[in-house]
PDB file of C-alpha atoms in Angstrom:
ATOM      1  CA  UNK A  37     -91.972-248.130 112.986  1.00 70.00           C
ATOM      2  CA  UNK A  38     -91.263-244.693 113.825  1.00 78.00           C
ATOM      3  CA  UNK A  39     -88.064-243.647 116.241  1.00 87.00           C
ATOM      4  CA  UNK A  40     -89.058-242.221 119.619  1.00 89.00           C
ATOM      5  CA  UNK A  41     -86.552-239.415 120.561  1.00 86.00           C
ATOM      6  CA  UNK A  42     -86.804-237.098 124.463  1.00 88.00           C
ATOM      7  CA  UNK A  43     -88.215-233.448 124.003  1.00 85.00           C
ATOM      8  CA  UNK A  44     -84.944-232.267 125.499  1.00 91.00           C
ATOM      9  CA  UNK A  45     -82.954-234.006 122.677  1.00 89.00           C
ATOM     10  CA  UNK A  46     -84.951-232.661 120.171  1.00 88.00           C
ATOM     11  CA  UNK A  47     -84.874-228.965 121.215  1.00 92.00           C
ATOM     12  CA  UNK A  48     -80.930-229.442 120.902  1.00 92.00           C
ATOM     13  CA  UNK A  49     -81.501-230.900 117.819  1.00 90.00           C
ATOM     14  CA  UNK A  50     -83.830-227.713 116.364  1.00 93.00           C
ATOM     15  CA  UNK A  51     -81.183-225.429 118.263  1.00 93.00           C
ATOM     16  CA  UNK A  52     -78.150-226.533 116.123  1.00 93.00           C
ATOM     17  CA  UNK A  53     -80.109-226.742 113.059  1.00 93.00           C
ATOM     18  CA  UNK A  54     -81.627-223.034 113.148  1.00 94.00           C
ATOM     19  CA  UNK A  55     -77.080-221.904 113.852  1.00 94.00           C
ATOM     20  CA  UNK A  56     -76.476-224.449 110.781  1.00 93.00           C
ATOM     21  CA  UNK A  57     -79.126-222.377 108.890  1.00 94.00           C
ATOM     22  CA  UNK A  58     -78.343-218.852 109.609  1.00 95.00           C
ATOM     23  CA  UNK A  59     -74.514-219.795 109.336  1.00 94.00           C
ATOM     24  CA  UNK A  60     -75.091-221.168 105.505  1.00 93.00           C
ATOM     25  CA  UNK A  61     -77.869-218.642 104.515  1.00 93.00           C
ATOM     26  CA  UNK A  62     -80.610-221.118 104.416  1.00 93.00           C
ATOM     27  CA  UNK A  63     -83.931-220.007 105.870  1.00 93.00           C
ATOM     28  CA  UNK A  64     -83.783-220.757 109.207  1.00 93.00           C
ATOM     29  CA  UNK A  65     -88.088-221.082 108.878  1.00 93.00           C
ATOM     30  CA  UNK A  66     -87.399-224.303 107.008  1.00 93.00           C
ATOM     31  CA  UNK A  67     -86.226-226.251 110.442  1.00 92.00           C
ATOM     32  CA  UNK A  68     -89.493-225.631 112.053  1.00 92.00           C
ATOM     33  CA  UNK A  69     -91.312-227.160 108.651  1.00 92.00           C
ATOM     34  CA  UNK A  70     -88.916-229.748 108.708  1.00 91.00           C
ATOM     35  CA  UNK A  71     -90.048-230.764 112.428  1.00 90.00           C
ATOM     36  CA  UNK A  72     -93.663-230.398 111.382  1.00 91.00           C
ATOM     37  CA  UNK A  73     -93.812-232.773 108.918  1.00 91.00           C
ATOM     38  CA  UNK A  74     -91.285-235.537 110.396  1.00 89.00           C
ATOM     39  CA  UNK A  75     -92.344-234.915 114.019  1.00 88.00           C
ATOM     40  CA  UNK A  76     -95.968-234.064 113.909  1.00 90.00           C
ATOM     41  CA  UNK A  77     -95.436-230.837 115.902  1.00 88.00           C
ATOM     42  CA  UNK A  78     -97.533-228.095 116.403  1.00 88.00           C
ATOM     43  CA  UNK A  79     -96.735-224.288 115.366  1.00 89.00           C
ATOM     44  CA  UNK A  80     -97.403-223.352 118.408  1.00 89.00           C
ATOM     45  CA  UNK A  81     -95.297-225.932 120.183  1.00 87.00           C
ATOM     46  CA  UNK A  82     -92.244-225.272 118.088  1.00 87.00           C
ATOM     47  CA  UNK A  83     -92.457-221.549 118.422  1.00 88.00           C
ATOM     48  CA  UNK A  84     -92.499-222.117 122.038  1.00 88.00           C
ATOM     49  CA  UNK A  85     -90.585-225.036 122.264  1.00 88.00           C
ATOM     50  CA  UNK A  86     -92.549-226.927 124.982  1.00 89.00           C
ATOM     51  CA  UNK A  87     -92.092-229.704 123.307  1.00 85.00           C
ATOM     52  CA  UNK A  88     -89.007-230.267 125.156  1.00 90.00           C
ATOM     53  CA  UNK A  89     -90.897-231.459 128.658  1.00 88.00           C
ATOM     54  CA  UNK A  90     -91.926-234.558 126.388  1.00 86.00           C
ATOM     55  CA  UNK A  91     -90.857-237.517 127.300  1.00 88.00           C
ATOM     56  CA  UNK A  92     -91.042-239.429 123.631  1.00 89.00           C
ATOM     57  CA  UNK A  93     -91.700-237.784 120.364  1.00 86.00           C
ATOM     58  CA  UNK A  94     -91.839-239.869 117.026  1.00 91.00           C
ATOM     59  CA  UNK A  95     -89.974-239.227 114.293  1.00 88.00           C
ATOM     60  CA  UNK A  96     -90.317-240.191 111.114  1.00 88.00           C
ATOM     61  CA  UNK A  97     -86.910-241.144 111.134  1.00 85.00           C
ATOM     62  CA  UNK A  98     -84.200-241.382 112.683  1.00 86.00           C
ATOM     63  CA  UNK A  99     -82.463-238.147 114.623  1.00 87.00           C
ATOM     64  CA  UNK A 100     -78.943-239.538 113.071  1.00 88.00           C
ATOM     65  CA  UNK A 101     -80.620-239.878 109.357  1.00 89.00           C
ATOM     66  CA  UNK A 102     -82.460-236.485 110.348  1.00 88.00           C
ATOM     67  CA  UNK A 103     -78.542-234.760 110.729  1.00 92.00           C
ATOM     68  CA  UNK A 104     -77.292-236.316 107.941  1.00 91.00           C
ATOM     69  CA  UNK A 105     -80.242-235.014 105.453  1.00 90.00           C
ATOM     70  CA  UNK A 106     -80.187-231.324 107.111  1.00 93.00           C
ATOM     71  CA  UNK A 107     -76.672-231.576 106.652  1.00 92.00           C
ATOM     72  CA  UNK A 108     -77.420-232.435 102.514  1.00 92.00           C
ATOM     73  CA  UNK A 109     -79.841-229.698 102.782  1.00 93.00           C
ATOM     74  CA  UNK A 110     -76.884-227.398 104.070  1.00 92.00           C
ATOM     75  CA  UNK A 111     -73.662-228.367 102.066  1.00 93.00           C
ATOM     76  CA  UNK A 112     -75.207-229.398  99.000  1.00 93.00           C
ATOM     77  CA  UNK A 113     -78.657-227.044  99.143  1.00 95.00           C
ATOM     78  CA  UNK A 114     -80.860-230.432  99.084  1.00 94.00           C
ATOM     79  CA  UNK A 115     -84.141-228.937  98.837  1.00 95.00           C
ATOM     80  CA  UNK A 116     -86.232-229.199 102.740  1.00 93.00           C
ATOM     81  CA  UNK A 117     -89.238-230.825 100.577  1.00 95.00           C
ATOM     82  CA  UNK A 118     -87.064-233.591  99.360  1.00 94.00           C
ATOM     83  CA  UNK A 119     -85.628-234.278 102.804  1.00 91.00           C
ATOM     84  CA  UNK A 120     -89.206-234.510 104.456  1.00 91.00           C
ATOM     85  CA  UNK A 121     -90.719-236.336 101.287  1.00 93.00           C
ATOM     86  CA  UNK A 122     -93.663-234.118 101.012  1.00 95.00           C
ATOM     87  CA  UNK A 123     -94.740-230.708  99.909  1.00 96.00           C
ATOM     88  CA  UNK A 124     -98.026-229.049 100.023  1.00 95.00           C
ATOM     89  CA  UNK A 125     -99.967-227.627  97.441  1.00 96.00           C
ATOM     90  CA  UNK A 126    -103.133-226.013  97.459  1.00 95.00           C
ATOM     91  CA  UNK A 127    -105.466-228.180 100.185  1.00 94.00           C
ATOM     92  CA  UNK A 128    -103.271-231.211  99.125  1.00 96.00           C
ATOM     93  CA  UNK A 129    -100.424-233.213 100.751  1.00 96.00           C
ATOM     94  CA  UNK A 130     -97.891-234.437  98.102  1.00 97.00           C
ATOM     95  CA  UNK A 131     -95.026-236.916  98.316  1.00 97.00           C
ATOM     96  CA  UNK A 132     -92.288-235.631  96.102  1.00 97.00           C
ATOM     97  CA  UNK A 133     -88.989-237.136  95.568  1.00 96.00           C
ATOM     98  CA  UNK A 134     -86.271-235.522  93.158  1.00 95.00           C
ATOM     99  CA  UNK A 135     -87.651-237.895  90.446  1.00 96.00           C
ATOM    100  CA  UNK A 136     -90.321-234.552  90.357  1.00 97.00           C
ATOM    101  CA  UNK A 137     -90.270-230.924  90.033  1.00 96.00           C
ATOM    102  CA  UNK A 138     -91.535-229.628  93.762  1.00 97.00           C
ATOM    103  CA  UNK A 139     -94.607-227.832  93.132  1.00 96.00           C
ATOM    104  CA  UNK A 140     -94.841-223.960  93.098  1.00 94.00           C
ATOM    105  CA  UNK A 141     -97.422-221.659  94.475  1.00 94.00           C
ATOM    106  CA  UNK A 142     -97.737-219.827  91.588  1.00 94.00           C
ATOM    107  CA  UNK A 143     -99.147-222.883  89.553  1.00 96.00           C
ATOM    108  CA  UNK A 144    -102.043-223.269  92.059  1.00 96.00           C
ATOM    109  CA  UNK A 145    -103.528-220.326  89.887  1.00 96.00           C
ATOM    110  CA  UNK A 146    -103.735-222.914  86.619  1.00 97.00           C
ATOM    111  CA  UNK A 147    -106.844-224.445  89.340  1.00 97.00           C
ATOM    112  CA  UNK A 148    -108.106-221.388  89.573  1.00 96.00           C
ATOM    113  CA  UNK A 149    -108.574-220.468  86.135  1.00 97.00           C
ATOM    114  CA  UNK A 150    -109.736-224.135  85.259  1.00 96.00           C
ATOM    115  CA  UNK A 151    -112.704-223.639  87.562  1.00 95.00           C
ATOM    116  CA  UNK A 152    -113.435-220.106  86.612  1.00 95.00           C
ATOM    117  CA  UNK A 153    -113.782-221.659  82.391  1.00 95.00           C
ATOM    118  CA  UNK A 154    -115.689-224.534  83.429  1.00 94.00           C
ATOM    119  CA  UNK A 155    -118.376-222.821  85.911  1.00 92.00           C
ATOM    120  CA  UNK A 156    -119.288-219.862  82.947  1.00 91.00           C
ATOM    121  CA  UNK A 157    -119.039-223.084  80.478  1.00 91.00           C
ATOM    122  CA  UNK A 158    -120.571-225.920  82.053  1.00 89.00           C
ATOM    123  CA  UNK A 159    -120.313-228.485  78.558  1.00 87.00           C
ATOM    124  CA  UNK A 160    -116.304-228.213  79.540  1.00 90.00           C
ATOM    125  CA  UNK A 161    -116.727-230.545  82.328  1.00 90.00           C
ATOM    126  CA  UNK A 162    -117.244-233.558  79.868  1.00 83.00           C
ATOM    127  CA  UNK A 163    -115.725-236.418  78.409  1.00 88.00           C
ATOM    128  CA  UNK A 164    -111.754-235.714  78.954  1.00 95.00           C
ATOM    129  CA  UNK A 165    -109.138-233.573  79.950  1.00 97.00           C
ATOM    130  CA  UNK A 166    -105.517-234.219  80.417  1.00 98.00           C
ATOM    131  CA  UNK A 167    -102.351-232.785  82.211  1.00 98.00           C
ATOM    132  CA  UNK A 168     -99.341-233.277  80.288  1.00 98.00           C
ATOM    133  CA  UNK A 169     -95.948-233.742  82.215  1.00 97.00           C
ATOM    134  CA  UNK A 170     -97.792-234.572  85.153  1.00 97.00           C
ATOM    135  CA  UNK A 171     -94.867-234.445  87.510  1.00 97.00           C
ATOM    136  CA  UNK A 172     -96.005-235.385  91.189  1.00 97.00           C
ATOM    137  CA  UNK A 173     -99.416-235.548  89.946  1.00 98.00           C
ATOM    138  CA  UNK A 174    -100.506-232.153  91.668  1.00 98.00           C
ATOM    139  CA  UNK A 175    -102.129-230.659  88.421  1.00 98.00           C
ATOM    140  CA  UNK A 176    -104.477-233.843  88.071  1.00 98.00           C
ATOM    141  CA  UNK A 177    -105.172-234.259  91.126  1.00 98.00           C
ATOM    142  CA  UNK A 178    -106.529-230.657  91.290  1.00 97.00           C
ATOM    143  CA  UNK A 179    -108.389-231.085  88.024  1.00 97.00           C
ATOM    144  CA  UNK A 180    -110.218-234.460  89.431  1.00 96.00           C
ATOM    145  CA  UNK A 181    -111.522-232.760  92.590  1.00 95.00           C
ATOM    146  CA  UNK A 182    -112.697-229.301  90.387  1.00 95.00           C
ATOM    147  CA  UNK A 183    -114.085-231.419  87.544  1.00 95.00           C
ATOM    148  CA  UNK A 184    -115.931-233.958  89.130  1.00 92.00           C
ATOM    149  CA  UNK A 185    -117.534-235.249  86.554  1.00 89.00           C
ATOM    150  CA  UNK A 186    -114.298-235.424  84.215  1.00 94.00           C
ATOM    151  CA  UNK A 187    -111.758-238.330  83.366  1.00 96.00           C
ATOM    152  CA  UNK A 188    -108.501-237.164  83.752  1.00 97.00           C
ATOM    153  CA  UNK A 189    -105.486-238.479  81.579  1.00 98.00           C
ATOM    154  CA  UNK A 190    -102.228-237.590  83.192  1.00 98.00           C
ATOM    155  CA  UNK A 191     -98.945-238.225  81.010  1.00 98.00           C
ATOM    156  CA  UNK A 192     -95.433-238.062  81.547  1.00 97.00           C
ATOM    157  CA  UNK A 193     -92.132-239.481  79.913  1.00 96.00           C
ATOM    158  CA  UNK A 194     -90.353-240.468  83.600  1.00 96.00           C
ATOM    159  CA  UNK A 195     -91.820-243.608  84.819  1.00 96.00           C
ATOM    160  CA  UNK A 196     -89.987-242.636  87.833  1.00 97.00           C
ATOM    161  CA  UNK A 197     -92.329-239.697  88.052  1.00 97.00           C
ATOM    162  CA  UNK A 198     -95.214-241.688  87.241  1.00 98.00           C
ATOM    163  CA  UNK A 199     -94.816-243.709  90.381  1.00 97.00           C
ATOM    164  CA  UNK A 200     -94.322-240.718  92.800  1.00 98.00           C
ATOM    165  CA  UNK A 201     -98.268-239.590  91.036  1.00 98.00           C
ATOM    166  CA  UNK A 202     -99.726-243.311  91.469  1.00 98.00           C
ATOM    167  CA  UNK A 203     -98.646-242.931  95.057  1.00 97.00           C
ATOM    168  CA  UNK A 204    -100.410-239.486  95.368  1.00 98.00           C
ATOM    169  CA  UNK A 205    -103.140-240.359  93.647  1.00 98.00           C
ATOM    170  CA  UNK A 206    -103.865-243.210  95.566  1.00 97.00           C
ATOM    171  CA  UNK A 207    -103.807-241.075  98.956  1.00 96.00           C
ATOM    172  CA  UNK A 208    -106.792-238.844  97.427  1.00 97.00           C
ATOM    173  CA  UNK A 209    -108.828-242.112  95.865  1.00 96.00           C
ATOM    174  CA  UNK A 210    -108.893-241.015  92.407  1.00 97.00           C
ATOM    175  CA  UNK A 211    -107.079-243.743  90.565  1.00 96.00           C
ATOM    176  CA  UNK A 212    -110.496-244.658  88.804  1.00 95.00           C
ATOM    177  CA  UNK A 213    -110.750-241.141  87.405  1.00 96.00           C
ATOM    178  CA  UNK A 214    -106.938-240.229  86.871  1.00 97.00           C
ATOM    179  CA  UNK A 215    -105.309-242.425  84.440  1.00 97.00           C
ATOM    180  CA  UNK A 216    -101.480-242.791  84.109  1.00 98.00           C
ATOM    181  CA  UNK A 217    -100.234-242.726  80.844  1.00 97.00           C
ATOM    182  CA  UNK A 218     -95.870-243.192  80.392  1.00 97.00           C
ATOM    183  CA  UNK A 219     -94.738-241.160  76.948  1.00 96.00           C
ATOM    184  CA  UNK A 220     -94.440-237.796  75.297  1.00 96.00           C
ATOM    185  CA  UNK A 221     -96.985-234.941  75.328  1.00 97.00           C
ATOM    186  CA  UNK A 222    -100.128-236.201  73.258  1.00 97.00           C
ATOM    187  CA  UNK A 223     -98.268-239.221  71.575  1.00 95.00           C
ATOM    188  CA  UNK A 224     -99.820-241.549  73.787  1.00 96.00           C
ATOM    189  CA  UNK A 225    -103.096-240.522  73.583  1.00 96.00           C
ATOM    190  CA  UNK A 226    -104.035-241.162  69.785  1.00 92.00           C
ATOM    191  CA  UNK A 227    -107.336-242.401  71.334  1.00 92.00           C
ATOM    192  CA  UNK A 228    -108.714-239.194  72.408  1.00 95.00           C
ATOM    193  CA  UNK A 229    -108.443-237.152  69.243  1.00 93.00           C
ATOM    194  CA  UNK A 230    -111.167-234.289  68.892  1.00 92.00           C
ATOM    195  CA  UNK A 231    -112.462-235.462  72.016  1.00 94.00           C
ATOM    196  CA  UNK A 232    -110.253-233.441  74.851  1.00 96.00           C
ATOM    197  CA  UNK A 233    -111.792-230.667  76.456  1.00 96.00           C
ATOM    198  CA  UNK A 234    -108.758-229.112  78.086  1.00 97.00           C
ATOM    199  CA  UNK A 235    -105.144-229.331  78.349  1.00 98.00           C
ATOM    200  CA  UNK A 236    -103.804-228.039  81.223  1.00 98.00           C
ATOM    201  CA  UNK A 237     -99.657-228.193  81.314  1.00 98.00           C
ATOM    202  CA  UNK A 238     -97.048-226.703  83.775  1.00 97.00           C
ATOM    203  CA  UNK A 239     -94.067-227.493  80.907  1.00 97.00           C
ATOM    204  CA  UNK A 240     -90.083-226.749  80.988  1.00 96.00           C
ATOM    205  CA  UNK A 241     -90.099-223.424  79.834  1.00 97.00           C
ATOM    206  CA  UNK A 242     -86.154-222.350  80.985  1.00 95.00           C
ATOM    207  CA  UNK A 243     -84.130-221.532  78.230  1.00 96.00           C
ATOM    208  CA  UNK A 244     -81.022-224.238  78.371  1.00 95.00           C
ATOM    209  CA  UNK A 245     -78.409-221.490  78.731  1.00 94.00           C
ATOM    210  CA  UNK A 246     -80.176-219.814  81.944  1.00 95.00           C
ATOM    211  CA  UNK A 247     -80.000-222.909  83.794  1.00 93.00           C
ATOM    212  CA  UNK A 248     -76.737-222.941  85.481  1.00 94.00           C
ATOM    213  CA  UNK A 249     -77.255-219.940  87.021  1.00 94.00           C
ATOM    214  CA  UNK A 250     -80.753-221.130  88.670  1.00 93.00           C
ATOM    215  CA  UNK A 251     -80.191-221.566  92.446  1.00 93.00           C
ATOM    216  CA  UNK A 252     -78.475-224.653  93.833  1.00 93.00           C
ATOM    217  CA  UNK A 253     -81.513-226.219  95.192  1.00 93.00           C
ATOM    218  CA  UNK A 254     -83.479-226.373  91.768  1.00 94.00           C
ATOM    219  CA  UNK A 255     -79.981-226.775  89.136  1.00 95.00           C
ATOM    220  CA  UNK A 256     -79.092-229.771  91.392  1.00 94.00           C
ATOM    221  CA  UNK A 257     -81.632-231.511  92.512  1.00 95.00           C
ATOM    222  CA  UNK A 258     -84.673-230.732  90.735  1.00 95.00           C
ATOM    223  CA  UNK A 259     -85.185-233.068  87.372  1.00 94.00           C
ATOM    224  CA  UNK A 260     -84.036-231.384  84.413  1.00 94.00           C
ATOM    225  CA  UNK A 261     -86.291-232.904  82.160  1.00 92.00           C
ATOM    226  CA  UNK A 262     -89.025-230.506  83.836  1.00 94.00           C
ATOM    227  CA  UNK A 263     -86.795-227.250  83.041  1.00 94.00           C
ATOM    228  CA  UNK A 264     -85.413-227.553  80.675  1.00 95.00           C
ATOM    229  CA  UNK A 265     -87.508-225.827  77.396  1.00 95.00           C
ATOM    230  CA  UNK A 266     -84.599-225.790  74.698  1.00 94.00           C
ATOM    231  CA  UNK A 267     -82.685-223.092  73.578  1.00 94.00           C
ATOM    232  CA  UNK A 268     -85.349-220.587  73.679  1.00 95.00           C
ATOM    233  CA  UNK A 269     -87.177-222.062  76.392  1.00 95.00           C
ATOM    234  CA  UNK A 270     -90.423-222.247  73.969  1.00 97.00           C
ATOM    235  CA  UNK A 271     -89.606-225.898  72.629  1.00 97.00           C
ATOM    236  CA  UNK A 272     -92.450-227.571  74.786  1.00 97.00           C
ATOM    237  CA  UNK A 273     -94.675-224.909  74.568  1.00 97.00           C
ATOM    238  CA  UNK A 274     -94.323-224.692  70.737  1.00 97.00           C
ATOM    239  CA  UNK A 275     -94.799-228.604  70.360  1.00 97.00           C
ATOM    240  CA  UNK A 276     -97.790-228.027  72.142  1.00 98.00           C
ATOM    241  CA  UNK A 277     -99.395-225.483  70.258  1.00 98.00           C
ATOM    242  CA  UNK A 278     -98.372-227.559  67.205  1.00 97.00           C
ATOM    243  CA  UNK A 279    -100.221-231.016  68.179  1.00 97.00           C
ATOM    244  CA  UNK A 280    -103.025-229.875  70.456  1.00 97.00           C
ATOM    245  CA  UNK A 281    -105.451-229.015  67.913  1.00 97.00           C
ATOM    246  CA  UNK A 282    -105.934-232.661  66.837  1.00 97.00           C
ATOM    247  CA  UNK A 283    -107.056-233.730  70.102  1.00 97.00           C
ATOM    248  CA  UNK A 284    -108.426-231.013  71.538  1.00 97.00           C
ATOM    249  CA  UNK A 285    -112.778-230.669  70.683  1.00 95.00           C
ATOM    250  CA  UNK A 286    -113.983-227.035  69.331  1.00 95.00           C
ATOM    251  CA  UNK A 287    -114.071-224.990  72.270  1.00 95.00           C
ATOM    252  CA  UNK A 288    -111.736-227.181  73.574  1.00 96.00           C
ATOM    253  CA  UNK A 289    -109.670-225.114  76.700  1.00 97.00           C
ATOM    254  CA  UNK A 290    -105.464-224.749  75.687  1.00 98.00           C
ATOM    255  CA  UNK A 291    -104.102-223.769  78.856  1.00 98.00           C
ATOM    256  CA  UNK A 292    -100.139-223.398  79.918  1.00 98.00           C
ATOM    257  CA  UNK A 293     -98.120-222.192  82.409  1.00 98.00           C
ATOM    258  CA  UNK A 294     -95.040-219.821  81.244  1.00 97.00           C
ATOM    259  CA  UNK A 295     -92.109-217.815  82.183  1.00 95.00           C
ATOM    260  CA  UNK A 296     -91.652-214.202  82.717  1.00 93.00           C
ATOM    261  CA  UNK A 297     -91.412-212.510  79.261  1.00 93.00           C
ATOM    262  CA  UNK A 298     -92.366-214.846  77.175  1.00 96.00           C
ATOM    263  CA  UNK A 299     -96.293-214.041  76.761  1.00 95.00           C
ATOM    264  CA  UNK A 300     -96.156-212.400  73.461  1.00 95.00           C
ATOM    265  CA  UNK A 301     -94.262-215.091  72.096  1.00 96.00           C
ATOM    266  CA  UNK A 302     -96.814-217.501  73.218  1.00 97.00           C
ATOM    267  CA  UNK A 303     -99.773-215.500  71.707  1.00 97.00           C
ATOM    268  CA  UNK A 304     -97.856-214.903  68.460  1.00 97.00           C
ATOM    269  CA  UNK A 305     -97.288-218.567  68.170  1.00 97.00           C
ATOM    270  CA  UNK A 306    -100.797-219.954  68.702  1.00 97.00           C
ATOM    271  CA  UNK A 307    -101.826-217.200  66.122  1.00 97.00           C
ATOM    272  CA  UNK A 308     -99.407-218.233  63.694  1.00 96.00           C
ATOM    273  CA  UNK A 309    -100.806-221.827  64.118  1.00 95.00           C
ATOM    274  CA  UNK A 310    -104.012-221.005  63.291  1.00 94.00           C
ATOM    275  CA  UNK A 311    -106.116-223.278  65.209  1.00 95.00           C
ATOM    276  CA  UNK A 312    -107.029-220.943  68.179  1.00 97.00           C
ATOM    277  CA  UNK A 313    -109.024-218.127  69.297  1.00 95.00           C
ATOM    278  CA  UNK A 314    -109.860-216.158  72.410  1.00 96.00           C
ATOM    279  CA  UNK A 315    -106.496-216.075  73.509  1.00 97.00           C
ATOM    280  CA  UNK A 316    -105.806-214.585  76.941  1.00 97.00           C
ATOM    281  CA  UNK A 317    -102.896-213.934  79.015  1.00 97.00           C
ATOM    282  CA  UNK A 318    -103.035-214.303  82.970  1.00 97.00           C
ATOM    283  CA  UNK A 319    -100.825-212.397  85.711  1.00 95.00           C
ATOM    284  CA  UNK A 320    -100.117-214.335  89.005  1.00 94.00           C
ATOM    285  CA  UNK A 321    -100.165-212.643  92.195  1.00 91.00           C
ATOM    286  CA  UNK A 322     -96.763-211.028  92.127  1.00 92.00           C
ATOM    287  CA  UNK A 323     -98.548-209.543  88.942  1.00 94.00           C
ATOM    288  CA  UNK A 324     -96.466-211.080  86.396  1.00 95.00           C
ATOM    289  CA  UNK A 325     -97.566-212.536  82.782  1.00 96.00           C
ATOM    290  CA  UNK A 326     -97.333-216.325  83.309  1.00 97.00           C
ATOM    291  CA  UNK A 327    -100.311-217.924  82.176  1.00 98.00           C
ATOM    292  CA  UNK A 328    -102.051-218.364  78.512  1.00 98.00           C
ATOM    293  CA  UNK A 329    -105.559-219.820  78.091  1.00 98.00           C
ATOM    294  CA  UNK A 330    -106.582-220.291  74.476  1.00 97.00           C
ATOM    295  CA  UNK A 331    -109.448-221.715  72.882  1.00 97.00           C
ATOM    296  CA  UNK A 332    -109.784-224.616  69.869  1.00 96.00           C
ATOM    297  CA  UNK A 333    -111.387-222.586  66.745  1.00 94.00           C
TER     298      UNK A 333
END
């Protein structure tokens, strides 16, 4: 049942919040999100605030609980996404919880580059593909509404993840064409070898030593297990380009997200492995080297 709180209160409310922000260097934009998602208002409304000549508004939660998590997201940098429960990503509405890494913008363009492959390539949208370390599910959910004609295996080693992606699934009615799989990259997908055709992954690719000094809101809340790529950050990325080939059909798509500088190193190790061809490297939008989309020889 949701809490009904007066307009009036409310504005105070978004008033003290926005002087909590500015005072702690936090965004102040993030209030007005906030109030979006756990109040149902309207841009417009909030920039205007004539909201306040309402007589009963209806949170989400409570306007006590509501302090106490903006006052997480100001002394100990709790990320806004985690305090609403949701994020959005691409044309989808996600529940996240810090069981999951929050989706970033700049992953969107792994979509992108799916759907470019498969429309020159139409035999691509076959038989399987699969999104390992699935996270919040975002990935496959994306892949299920592009490949429409595709079963989707989704893997990841937190079953506490896994259950944040059943719930998101659910919401977009693909849990007959997404299924859940708990364990380690490929490992549990022995069943699918030479049949695959794409892996699409968004893998911890941080080097250990760099992540202390990531900002509070990601070091201490955000799950570690999705950052964290080993000394060199290429530990995941390596183990992939190790074990895909015996899954993945020939022609099969090889497809990864990655961190600034590390292209080359990428490239040179799916040429060392010797299972690949037509590898590319992809820029995002702030023009920097962050994807690589190889092919199985």
């Amino acid at each position: 049942m949701p809490e009904y709180v007066k307009g009036q209160n409310l504005l105070k409310w978004h008033q003290q919040a926005v002087e909590l922000a500015i005072a702690y260097q936090v965004p102040p934009k993030e209030v007005a999100w906030l109030l979006r998602e756990v109040a149902g208002l309207d841009s417009l409304s909030l920039h205007l605030k004539s909201y306040q000549d309402l007589l009963a508004i209806p949170l989400t939660c409570s306007l006590s609980d509501l302090t106490q998590l903006w006052q997480r997201r100001i002394s100990e940098r709790l990320p806004v996404q985690y305090i609403a429960g949701v994020t959005h990503w691409r044309d989808l509405t996600l529940k996240v919880t810090p069981a999951v890494l929050i989706p970033r913008p700049e992953t969107e363009l792994l979509i992108d580059l799916v759907s470019q492959v498969v429309q020159k390539e139409p035999f691509l949208e076959q038989n399987y593909w699969v999104d390992l370390g699935t996270g919040s599910g975002a990935i496959a959910i994306s892949l299920a509404r592009v490949l429409t004609k595709t079963k989707i295996y989704a893997v990841d080693a937190s079953e506490a993840a896994l259950q944040v992606a059943e719930e998101n699934i659910e919401r977009y009615g693909l849990s007959q064409r997404i299924n859940l799989v708990q364990g380690s990259w490929w490992s549990p997908l022995d069943g699918l070898k030479d049949s695959v055709r794409g892996m699409v992954s968004n893998p911890p690719y941080i080097p250990r030593g760099l992540i202390e000094g990531l900002q509070a809101e990601v070091r201490d809340h955000e799950p570690h297990l999705a950052l964290d790529g080993g000394e060199d950050g290429l530990e995941a990325i390596s183990h992939l380009v190790q074990t895909a080939p015996k899954y993945l059909c020939s022609g099969g798509v090889w497809l990864i997200e990655m961190m600034i500088n590390q292209g080359s190193f990428v490239v040179k190790l799916l040429e060392e492995q010797g299972c690949y061809k037509q590898i590319e490297i992809f820029k995002d939008l702030a023009g920097i080297e962050r994807y690589v989309l190889a092919r199985r020889c």
